[in-house]
PDB file of C-alpha atoms in Angstrom:
ATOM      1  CA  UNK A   1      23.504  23.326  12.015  1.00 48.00           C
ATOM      2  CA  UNK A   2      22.292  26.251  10.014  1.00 52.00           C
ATOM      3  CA  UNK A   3      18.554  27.225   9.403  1.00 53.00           C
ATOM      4  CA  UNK A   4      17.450  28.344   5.700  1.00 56.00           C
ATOM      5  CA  UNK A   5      16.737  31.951   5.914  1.00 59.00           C
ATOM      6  CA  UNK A   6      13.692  31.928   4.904  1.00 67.00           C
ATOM      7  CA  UNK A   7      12.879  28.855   6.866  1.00 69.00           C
ATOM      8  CA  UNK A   8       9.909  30.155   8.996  1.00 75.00           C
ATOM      9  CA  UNK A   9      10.188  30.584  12.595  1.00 80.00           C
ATOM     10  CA  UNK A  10       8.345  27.346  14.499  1.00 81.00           C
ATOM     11  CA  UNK A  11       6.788  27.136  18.281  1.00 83.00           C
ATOM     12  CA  UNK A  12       9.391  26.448  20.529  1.00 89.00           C
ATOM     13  CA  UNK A  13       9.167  22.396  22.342  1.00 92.00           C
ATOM     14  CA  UNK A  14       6.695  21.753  25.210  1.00 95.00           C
ATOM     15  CA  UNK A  15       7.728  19.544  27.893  1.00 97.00           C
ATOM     16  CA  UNK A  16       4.891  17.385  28.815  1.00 97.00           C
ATOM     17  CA  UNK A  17       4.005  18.933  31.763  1.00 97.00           C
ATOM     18  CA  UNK A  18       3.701  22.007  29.878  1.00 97.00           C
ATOM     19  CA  UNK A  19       1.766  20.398  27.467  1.00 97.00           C
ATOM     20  CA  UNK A  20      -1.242  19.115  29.831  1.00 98.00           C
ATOM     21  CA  UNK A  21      -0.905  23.321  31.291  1.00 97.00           C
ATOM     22  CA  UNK A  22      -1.382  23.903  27.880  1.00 97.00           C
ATOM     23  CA  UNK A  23      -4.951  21.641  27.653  1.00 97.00           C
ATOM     24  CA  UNK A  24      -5.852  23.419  31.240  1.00 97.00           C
ATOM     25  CA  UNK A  25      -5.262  26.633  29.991  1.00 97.00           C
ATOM     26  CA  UNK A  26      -7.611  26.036  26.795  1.00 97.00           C
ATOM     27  CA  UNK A  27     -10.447  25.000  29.371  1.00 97.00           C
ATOM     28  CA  UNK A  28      -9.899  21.027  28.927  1.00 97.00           C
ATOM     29  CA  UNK A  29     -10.513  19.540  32.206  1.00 98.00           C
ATOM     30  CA  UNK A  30      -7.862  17.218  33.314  1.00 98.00           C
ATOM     31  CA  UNK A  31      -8.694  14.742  36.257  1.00 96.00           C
ATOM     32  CA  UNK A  32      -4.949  13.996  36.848  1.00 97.00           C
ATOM     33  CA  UNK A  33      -2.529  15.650  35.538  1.00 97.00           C
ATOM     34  CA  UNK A  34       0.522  13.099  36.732  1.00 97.00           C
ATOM     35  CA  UNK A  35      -1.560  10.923  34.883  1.00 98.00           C
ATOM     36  CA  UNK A  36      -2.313  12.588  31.972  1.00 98.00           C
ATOM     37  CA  UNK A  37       1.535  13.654  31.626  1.00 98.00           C
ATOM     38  CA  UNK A  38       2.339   9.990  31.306  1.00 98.00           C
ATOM     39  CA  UNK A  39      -0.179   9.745  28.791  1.00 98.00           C
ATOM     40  CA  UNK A  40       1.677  12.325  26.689  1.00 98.00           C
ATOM     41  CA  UNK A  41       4.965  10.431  27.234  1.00 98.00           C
ATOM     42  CA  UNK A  42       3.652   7.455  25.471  1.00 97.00           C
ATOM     43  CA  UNK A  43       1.196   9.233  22.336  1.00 97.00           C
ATOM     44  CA  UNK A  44       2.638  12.329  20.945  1.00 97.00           C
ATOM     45  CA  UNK A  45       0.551  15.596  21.894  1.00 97.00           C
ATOM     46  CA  UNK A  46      -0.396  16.455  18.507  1.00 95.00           C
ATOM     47  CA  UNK A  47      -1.415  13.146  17.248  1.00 96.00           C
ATOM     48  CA  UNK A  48      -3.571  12.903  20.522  1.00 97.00           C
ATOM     49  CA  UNK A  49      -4.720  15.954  20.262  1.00 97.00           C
ATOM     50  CA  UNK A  50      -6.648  15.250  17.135  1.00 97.00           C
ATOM     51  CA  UNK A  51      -8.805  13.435  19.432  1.00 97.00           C
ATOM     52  CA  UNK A  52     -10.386  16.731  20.901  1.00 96.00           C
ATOM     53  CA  UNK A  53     -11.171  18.227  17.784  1.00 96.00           C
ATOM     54  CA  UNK A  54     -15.042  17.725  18.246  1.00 95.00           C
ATOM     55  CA  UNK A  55     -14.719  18.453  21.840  1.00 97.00           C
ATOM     56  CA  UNK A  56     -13.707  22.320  20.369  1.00 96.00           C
ATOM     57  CA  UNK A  57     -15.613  25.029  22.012  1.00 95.00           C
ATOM     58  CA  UNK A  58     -17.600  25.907  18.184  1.00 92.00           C
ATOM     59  CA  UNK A  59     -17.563  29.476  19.153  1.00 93.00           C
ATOM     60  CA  UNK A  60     -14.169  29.619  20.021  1.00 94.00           C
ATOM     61  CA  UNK A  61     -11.910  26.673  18.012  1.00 89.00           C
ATOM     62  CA  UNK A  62      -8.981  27.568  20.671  1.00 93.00           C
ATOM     63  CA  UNK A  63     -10.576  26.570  23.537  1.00 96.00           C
ATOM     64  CA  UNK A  64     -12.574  23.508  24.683  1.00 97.00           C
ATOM     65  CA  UNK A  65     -16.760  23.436  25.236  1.00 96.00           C
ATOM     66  CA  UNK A  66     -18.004  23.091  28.504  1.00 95.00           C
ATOM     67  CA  UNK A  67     -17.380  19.276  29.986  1.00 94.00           C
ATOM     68  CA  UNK A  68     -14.835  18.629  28.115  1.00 96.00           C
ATOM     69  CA  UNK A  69     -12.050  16.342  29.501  1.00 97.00           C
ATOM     70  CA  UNK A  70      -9.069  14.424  28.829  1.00 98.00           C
ATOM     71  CA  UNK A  71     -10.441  11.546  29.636  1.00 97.00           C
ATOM     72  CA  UNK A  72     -13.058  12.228  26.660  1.00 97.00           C
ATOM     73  CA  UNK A  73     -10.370  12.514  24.491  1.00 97.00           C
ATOM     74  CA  UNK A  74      -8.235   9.179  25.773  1.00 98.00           C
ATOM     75  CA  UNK A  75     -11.620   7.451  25.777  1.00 98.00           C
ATOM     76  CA  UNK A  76     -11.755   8.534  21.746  1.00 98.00           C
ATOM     77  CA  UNK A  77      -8.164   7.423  21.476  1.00 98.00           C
ATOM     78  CA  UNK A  78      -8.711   3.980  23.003  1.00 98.00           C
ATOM     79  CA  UNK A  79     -11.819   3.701  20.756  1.00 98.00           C
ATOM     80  CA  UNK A  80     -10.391   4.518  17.365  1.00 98.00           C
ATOM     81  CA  UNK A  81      -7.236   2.133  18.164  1.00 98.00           C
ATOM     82  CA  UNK A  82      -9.614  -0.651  18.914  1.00 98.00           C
ATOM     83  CA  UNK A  83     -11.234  -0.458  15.874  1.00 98.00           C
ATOM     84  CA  UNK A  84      -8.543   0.037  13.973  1.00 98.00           C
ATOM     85  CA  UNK A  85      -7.119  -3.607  15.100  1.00 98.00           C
ATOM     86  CA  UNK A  86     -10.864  -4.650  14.607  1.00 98.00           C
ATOM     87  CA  UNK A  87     -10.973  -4.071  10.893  1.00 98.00           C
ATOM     88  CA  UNK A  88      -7.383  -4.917  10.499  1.00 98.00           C
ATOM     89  CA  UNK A  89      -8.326  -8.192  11.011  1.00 97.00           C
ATOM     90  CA  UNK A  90     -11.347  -8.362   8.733  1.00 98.00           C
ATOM     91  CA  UNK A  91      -9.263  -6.858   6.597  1.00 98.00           C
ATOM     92  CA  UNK A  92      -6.486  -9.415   6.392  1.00 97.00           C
ATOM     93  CA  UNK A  93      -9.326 -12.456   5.960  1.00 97.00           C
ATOM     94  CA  UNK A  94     -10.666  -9.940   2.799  1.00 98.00           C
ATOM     95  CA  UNK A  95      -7.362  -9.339   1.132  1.00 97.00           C
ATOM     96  CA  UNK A  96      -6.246 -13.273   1.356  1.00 97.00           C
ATOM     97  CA  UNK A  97      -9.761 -14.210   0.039  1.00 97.00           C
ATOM     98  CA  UNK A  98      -9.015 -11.587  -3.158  1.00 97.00           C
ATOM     99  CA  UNK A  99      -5.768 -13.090  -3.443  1.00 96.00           C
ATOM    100  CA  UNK A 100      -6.875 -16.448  -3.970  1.00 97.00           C
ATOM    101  CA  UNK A 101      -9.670 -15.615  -5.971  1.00 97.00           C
ATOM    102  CA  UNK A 102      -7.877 -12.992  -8.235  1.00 95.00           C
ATOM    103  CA  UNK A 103      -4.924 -15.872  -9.000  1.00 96.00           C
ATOM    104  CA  UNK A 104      -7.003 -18.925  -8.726  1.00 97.00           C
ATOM    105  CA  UNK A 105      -9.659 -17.354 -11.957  1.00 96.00           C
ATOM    106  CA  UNK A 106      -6.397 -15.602 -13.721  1.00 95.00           C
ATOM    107  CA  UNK A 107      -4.784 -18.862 -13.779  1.00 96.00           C
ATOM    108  CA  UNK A 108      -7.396 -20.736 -15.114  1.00 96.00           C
ATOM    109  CA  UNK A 109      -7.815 -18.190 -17.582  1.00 94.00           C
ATOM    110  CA  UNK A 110      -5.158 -17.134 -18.986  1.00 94.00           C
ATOM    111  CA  UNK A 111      -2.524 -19.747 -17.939  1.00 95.00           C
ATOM    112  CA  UNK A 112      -0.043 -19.522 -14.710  1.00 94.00           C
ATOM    113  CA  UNK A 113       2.166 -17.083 -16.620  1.00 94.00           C
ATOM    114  CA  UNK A 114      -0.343 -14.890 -18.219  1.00 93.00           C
ATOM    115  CA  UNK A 115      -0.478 -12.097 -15.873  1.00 93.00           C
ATOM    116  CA  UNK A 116       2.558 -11.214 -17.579  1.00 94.00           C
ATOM    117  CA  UNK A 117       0.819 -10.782 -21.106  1.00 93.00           C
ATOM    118  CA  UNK A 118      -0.293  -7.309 -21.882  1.00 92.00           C
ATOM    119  CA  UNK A 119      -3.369  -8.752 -24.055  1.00 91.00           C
ATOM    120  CA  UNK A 120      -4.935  -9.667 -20.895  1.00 89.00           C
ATOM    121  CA  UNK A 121      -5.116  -6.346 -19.700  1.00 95.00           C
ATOM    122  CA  UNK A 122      -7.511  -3.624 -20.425  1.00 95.00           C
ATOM    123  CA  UNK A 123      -4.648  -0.525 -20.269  1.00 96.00           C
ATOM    124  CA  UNK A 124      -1.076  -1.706 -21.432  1.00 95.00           C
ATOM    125  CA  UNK A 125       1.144   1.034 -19.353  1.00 96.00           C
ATOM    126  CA  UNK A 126      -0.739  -0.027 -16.363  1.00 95.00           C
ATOM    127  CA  UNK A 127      -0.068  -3.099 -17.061  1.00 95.00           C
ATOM    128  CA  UNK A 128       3.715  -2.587 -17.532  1.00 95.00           C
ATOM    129  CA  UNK A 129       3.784  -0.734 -14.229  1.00 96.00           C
ATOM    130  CA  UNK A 130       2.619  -3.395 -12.501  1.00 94.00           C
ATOM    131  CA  UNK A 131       4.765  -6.420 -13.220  1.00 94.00           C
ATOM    132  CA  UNK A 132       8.099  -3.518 -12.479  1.00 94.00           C
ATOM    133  CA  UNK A 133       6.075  -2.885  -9.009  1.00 94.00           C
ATOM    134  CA  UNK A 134       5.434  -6.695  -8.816  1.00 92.00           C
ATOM    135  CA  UNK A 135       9.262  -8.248  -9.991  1.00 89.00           C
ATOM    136  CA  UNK A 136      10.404  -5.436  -7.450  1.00 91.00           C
ATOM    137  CA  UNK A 137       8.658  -7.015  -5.100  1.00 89.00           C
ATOM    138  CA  UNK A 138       9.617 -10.320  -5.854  1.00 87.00           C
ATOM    139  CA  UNK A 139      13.218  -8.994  -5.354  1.00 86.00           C
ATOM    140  CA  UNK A 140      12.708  -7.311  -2.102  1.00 85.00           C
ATOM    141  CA  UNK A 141      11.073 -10.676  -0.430  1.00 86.00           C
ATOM    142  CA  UNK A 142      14.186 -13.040  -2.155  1.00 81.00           C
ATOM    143  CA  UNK A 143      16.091 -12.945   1.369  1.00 78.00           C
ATOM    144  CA  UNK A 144      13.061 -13.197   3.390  1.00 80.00           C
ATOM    145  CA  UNK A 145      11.129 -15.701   2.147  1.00 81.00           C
ATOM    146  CA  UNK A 146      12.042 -19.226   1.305  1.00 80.00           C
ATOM    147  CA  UNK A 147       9.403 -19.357  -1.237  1.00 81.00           C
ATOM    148  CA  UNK A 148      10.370 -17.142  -3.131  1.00 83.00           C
ATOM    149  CA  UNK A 149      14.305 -17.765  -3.034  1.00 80.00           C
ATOM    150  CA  UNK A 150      13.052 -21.679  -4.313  1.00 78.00           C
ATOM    151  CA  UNK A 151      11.142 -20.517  -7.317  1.00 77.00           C
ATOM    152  CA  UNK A 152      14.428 -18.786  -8.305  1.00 81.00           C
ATOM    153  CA  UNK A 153      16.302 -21.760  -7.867  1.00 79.00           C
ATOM    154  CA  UNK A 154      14.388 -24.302  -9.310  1.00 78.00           C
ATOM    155  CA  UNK A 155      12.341 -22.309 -11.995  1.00 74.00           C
ATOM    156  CA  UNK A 156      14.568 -19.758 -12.748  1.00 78.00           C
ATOM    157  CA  UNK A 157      12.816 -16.981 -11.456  1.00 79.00           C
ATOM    158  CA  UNK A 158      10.203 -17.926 -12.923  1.00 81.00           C
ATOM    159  CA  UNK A 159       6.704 -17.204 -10.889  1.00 88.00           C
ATOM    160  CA  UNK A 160       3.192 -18.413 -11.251  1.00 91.00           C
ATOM    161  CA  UNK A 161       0.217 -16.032 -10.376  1.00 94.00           C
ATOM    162  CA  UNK A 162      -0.552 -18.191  -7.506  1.00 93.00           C
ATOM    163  CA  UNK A 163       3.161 -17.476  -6.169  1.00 91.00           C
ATOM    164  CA  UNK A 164       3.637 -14.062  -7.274  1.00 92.00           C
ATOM    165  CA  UNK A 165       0.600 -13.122  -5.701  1.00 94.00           C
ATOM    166  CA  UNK A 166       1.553 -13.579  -2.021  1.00 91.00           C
ATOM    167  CA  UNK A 167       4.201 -10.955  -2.052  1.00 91.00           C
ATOM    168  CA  UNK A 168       1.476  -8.416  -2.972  1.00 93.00           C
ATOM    169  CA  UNK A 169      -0.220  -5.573  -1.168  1.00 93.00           C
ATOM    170  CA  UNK A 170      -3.871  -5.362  -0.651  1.00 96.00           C
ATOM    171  CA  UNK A 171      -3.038  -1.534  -3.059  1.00 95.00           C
ATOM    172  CA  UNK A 172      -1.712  -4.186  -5.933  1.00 95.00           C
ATOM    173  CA  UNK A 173      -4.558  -6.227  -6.172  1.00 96.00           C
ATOM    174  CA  UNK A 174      -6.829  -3.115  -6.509  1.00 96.00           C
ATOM    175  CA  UNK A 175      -4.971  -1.832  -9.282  1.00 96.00           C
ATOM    176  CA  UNK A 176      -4.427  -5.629 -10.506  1.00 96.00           C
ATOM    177  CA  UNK A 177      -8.073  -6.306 -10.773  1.00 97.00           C
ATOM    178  CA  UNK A 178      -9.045  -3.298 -12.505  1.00 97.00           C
ATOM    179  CA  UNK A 179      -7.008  -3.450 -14.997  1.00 97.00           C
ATOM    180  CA  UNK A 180      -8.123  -6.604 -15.994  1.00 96.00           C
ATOM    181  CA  UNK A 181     -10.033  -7.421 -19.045  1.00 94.00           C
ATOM    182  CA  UNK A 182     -13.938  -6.717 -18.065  1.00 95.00           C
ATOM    183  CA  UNK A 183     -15.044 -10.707 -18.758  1.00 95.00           C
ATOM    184  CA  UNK A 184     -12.653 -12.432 -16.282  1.00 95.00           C
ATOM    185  CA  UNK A 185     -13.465  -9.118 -13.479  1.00 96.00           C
ATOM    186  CA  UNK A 186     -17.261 -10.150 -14.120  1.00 96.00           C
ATOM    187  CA  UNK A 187     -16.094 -13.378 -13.329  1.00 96.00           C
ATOM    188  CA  UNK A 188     -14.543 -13.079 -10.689  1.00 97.00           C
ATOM    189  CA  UNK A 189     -17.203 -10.484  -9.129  1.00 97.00           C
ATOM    190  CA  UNK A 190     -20.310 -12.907  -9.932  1.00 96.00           C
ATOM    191  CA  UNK A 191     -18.898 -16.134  -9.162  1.00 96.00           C
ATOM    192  CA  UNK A 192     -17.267 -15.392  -5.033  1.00 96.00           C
ATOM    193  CA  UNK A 193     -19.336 -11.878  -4.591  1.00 94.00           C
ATOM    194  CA  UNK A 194     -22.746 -11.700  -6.677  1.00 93.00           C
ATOM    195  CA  UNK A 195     -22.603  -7.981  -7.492  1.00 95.00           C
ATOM    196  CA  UNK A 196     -21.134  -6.221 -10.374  1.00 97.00           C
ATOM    197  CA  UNK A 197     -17.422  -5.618 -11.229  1.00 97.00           C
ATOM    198  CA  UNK A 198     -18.123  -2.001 -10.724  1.00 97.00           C
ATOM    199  CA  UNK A 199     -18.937  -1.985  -7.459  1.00 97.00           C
ATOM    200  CA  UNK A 200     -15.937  -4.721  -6.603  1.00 98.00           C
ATOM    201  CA  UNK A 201     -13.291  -2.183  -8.294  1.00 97.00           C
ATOM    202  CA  UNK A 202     -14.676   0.503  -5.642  1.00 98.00           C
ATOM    203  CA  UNK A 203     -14.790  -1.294  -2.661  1.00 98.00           C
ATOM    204  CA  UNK A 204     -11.071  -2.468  -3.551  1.00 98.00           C
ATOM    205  CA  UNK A 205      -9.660   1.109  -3.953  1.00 98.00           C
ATOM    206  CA  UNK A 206     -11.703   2.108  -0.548  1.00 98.00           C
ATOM    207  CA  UNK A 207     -10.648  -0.965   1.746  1.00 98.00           C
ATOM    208  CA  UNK A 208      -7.387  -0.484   0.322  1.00 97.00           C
ATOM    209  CA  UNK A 209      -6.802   2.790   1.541  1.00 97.00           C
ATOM    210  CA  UNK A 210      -8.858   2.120   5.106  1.00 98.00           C
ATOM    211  CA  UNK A 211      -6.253  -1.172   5.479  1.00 97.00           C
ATOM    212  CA  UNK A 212      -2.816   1.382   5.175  1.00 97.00           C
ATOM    213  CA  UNK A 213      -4.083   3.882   7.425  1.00 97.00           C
ATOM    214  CA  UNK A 214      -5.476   0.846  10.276  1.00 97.00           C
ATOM    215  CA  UNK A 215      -1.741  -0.444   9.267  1.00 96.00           C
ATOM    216  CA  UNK A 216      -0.379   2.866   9.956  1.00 96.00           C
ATOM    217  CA  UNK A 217      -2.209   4.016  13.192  1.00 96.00           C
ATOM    218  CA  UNK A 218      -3.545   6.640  11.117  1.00 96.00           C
ATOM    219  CA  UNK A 219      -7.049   8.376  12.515  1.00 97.00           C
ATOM    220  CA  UNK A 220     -10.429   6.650  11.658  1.00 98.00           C
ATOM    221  CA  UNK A 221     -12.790   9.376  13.959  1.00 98.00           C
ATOM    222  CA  UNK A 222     -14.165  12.419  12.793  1.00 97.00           C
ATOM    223  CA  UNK A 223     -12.608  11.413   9.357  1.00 96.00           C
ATOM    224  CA  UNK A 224     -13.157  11.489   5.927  1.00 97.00           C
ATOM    225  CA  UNK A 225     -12.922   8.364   3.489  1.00 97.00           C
ATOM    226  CA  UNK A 226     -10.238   9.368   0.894  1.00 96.00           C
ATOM    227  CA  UNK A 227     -12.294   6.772  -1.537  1.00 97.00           C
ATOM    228  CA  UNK A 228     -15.831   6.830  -1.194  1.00 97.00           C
ATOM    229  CA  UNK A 229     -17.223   3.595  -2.230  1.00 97.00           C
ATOM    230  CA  UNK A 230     -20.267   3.024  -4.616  1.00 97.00           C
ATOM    231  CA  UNK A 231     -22.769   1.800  -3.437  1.00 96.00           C
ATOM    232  CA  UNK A 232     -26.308   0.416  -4.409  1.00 94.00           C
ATOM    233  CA  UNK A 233     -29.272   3.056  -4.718  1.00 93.00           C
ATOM    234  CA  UNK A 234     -31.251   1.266  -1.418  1.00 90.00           C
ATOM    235  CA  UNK A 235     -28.426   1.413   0.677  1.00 91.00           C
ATOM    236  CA  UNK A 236     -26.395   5.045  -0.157  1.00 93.00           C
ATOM    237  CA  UNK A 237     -30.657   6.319   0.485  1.00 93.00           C
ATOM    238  CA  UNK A 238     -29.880   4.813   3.653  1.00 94.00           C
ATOM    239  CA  UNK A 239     -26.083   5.808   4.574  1.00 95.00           C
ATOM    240  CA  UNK A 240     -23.140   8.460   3.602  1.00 95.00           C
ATOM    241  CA  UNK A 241     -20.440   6.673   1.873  1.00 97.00           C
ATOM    242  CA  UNK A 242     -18.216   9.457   3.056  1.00 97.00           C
ATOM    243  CA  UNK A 243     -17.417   7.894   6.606  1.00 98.00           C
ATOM    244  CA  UNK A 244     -15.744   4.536   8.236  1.00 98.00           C
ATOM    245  CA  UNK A 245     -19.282   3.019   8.579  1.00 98.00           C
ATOM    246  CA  UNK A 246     -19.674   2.634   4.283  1.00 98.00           C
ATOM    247  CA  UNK A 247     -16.217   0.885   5.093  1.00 98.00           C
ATOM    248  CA  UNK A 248     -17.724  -1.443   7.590  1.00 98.00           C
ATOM    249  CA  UNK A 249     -20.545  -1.815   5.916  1.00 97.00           C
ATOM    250  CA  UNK A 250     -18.598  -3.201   2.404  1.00 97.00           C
ATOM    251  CA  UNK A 251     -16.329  -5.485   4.917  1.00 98.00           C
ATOM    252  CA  UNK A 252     -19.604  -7.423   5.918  1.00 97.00           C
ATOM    253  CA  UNK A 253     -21.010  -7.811   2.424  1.00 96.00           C
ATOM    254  CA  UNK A 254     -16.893  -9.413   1.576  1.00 97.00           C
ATOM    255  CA  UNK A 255     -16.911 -11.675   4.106  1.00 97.00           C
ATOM    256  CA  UNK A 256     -18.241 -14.989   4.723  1.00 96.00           C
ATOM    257  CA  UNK A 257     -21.681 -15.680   6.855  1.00 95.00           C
ATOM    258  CA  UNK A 258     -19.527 -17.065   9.507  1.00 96.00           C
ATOM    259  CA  UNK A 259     -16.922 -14.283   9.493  1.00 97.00           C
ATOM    260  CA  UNK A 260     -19.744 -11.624   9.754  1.00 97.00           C
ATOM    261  CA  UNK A 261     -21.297 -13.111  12.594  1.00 97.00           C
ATOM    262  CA  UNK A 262     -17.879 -12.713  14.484  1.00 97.00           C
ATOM    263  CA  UNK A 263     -17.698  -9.402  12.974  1.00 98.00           C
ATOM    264  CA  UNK A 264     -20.714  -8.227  13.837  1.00 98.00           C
ATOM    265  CA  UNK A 265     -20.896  -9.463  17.257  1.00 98.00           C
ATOM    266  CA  UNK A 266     -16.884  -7.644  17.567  1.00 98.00           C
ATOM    267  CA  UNK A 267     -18.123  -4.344  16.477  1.00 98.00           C
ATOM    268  CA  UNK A 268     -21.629  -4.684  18.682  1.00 98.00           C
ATOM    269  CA  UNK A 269     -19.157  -5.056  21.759  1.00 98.00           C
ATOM    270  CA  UNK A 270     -16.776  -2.310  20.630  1.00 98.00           C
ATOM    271  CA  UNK A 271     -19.844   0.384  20.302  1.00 98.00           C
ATOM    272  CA  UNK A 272     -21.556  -0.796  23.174  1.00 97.00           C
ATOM    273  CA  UNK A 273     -18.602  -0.386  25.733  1.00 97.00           C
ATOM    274  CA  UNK A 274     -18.015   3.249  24.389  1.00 97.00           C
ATOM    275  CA  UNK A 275     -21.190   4.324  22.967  1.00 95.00           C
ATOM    276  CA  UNK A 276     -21.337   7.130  25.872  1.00 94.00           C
ATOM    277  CA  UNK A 277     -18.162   8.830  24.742  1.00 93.00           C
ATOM    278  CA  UNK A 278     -18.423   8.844  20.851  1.00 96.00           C
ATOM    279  CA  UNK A 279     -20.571  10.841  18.327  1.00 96.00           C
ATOM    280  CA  UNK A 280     -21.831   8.136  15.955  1.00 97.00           C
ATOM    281  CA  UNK A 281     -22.126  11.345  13.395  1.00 96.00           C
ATOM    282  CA  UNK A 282     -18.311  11.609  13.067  1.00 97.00           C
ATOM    283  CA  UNK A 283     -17.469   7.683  12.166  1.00 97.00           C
ATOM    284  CA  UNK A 284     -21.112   7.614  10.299  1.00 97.00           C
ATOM    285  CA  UNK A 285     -23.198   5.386  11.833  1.00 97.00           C
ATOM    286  CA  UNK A 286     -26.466   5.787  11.193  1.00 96.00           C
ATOM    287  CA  UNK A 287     -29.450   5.011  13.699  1.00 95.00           C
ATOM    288  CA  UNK A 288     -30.256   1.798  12.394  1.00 95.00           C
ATOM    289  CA  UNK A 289     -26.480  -0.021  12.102  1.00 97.00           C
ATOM    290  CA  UNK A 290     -27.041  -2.905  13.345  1.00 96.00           C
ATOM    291  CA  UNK A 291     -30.093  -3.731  11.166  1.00 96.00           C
ATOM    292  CA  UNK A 292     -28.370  -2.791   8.301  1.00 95.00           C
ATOM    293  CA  UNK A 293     -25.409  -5.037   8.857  1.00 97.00           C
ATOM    294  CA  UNK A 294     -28.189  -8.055   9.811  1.00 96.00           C
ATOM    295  CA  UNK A 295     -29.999  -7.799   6.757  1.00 94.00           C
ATOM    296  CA  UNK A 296     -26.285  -8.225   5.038  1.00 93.00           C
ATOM    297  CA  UNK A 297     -25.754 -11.389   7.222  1.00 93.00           C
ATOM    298  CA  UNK A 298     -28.880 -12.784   6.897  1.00 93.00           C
ATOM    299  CA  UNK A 299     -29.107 -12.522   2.716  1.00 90.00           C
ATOM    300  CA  UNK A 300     -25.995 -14.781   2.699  1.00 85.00           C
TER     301      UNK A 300
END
């Protein structure tokens, strides 16, 4: 195999003993390094080295501040994969609950088939793009799902809302519901969530995007949201919507009182077995978390 030649020139491999030399010689304490190299073997060095970016000396970003350790930095791993499966889960319960709500009220509606009428929709080429992403999808899932292959046979391919729906991604129904026209998103925002469409169409966009990277064991420390979602004038006076915590915080408004009890208690359990190793800065927590998620549960 031939290189471009203007491809430019990379670092040469590590081995992964040379690796954990490398986190020694950049002042990173290792408590065992057999251990630690086994570590390496199973999570790739740069996507657990992410981990120790706020462990960074700040005076020198190539070297690690005093007390710094691997086991820091495995502790931060462990922590942002747990919570990762954590809202995964509350996750799944919010994206079914949209699902039925978004096809139960577009049914009823507009009829079983009108999702496929452009007069429903507020912007016609997003509208068009949507049923080619959606019949696509219908196509992919024919040889996986029974449901699907029996609509084809006995309806002709044919598919309500309440079947099409199911083969959807939580992205979809974000786009889906705002492109709807404003009455039936009011609807459909008053009726299962009691706060305006606005802030419905936000929270969509921003769980949607926190749901692929949990779903893609993508990084939720020291992180950025990519959508920041809107929130009410009491609450953003009383937390940044820029971190995981706004996240958190819109996934206990969306679910059910008994679903945010379980939540809540999860999360409490999760913080509370590693709140000596994480900065609640960097995933946005602010002091008073757990009141603000009570007050959510107890207004339901």
């Amino acid at each position: 195999m031939t290189l471009e030649k203007n491809t430019p020139k990379m670092k040469p491999p590590t081995t992964f003993k040379e690796q954990v030399e490398l986190y020694k010689r950049r002042k990173l304490h290792v408590e065992n390094s057999e251990n630690a190299e086994n570590i390496l073997q199973r999570v790739n060095y740069y996507r657990f080295s992410a981990y120790g970016l706020t462990l960074k000396n700040p005076h020198n970003k190539d070297e690690y501040a005093n007390g710094a350790s691997f086991h820091n930095m495995l502790s931060l791993y462990e922590f942002d994969r747990r919570l990762r499966l954590l809202l995964l889960g509350a996750l799944e319960t919010i994206e079914i609950a949209f699902r039925t709500h978004i096809s139960y009220e577009t049914a009823h509606k507009i009829g079983p088939t009108g999702y496929r009428e452009k007069e429903c929709f507020q912007n016609e080429t997003y509208h068009r793009q949507s049923l080619r992403e959606l019949d696509a999808l219908i196509k992919k899932s024919r040889k996986s799902e029974l449901f699907i292959e029996h609509h084809f046979q006995k309806y002709g391919g044919v598919f309500p809302i309440w079947v099409a729906i199911e083969v959807t991604s939580f992205g979809f129904l974000s786009k889906f519901y705002r492109n709807l026209h404003e009455d039936l998103k009011k609807h459909i925002a008053r009726t299962y969530y009691n706060v305006p469409y606005k802030y419905i169409e936000s929270w969509l966009q921003t769980l949607s995007n926190v749901r692929n990277i949990c779903a893609h064991y993508g990084r939720l420390y020291n992180k950025y949201l990519t959508f920041k979602p809107k929130l009410f004038k009491e609450e953003a006076s009383q937390l940044s919507n820029k971190r995981i915590f706004a996240a958190i915080y819109i996934i206990e408004r969306l679910l059910t009182k008994t679903e945010g009890r379980r939540f809540i208690t999860d999360l409490d359990a999760l913080i509370s077995e590693y709140e000596d190793t994480i900065d609640f800065a960097h995933i946005g927590f602010p002091p008073n978390w757990q009141e603000l998620l009570e007050t959510i549960y107890r207004q339901k």
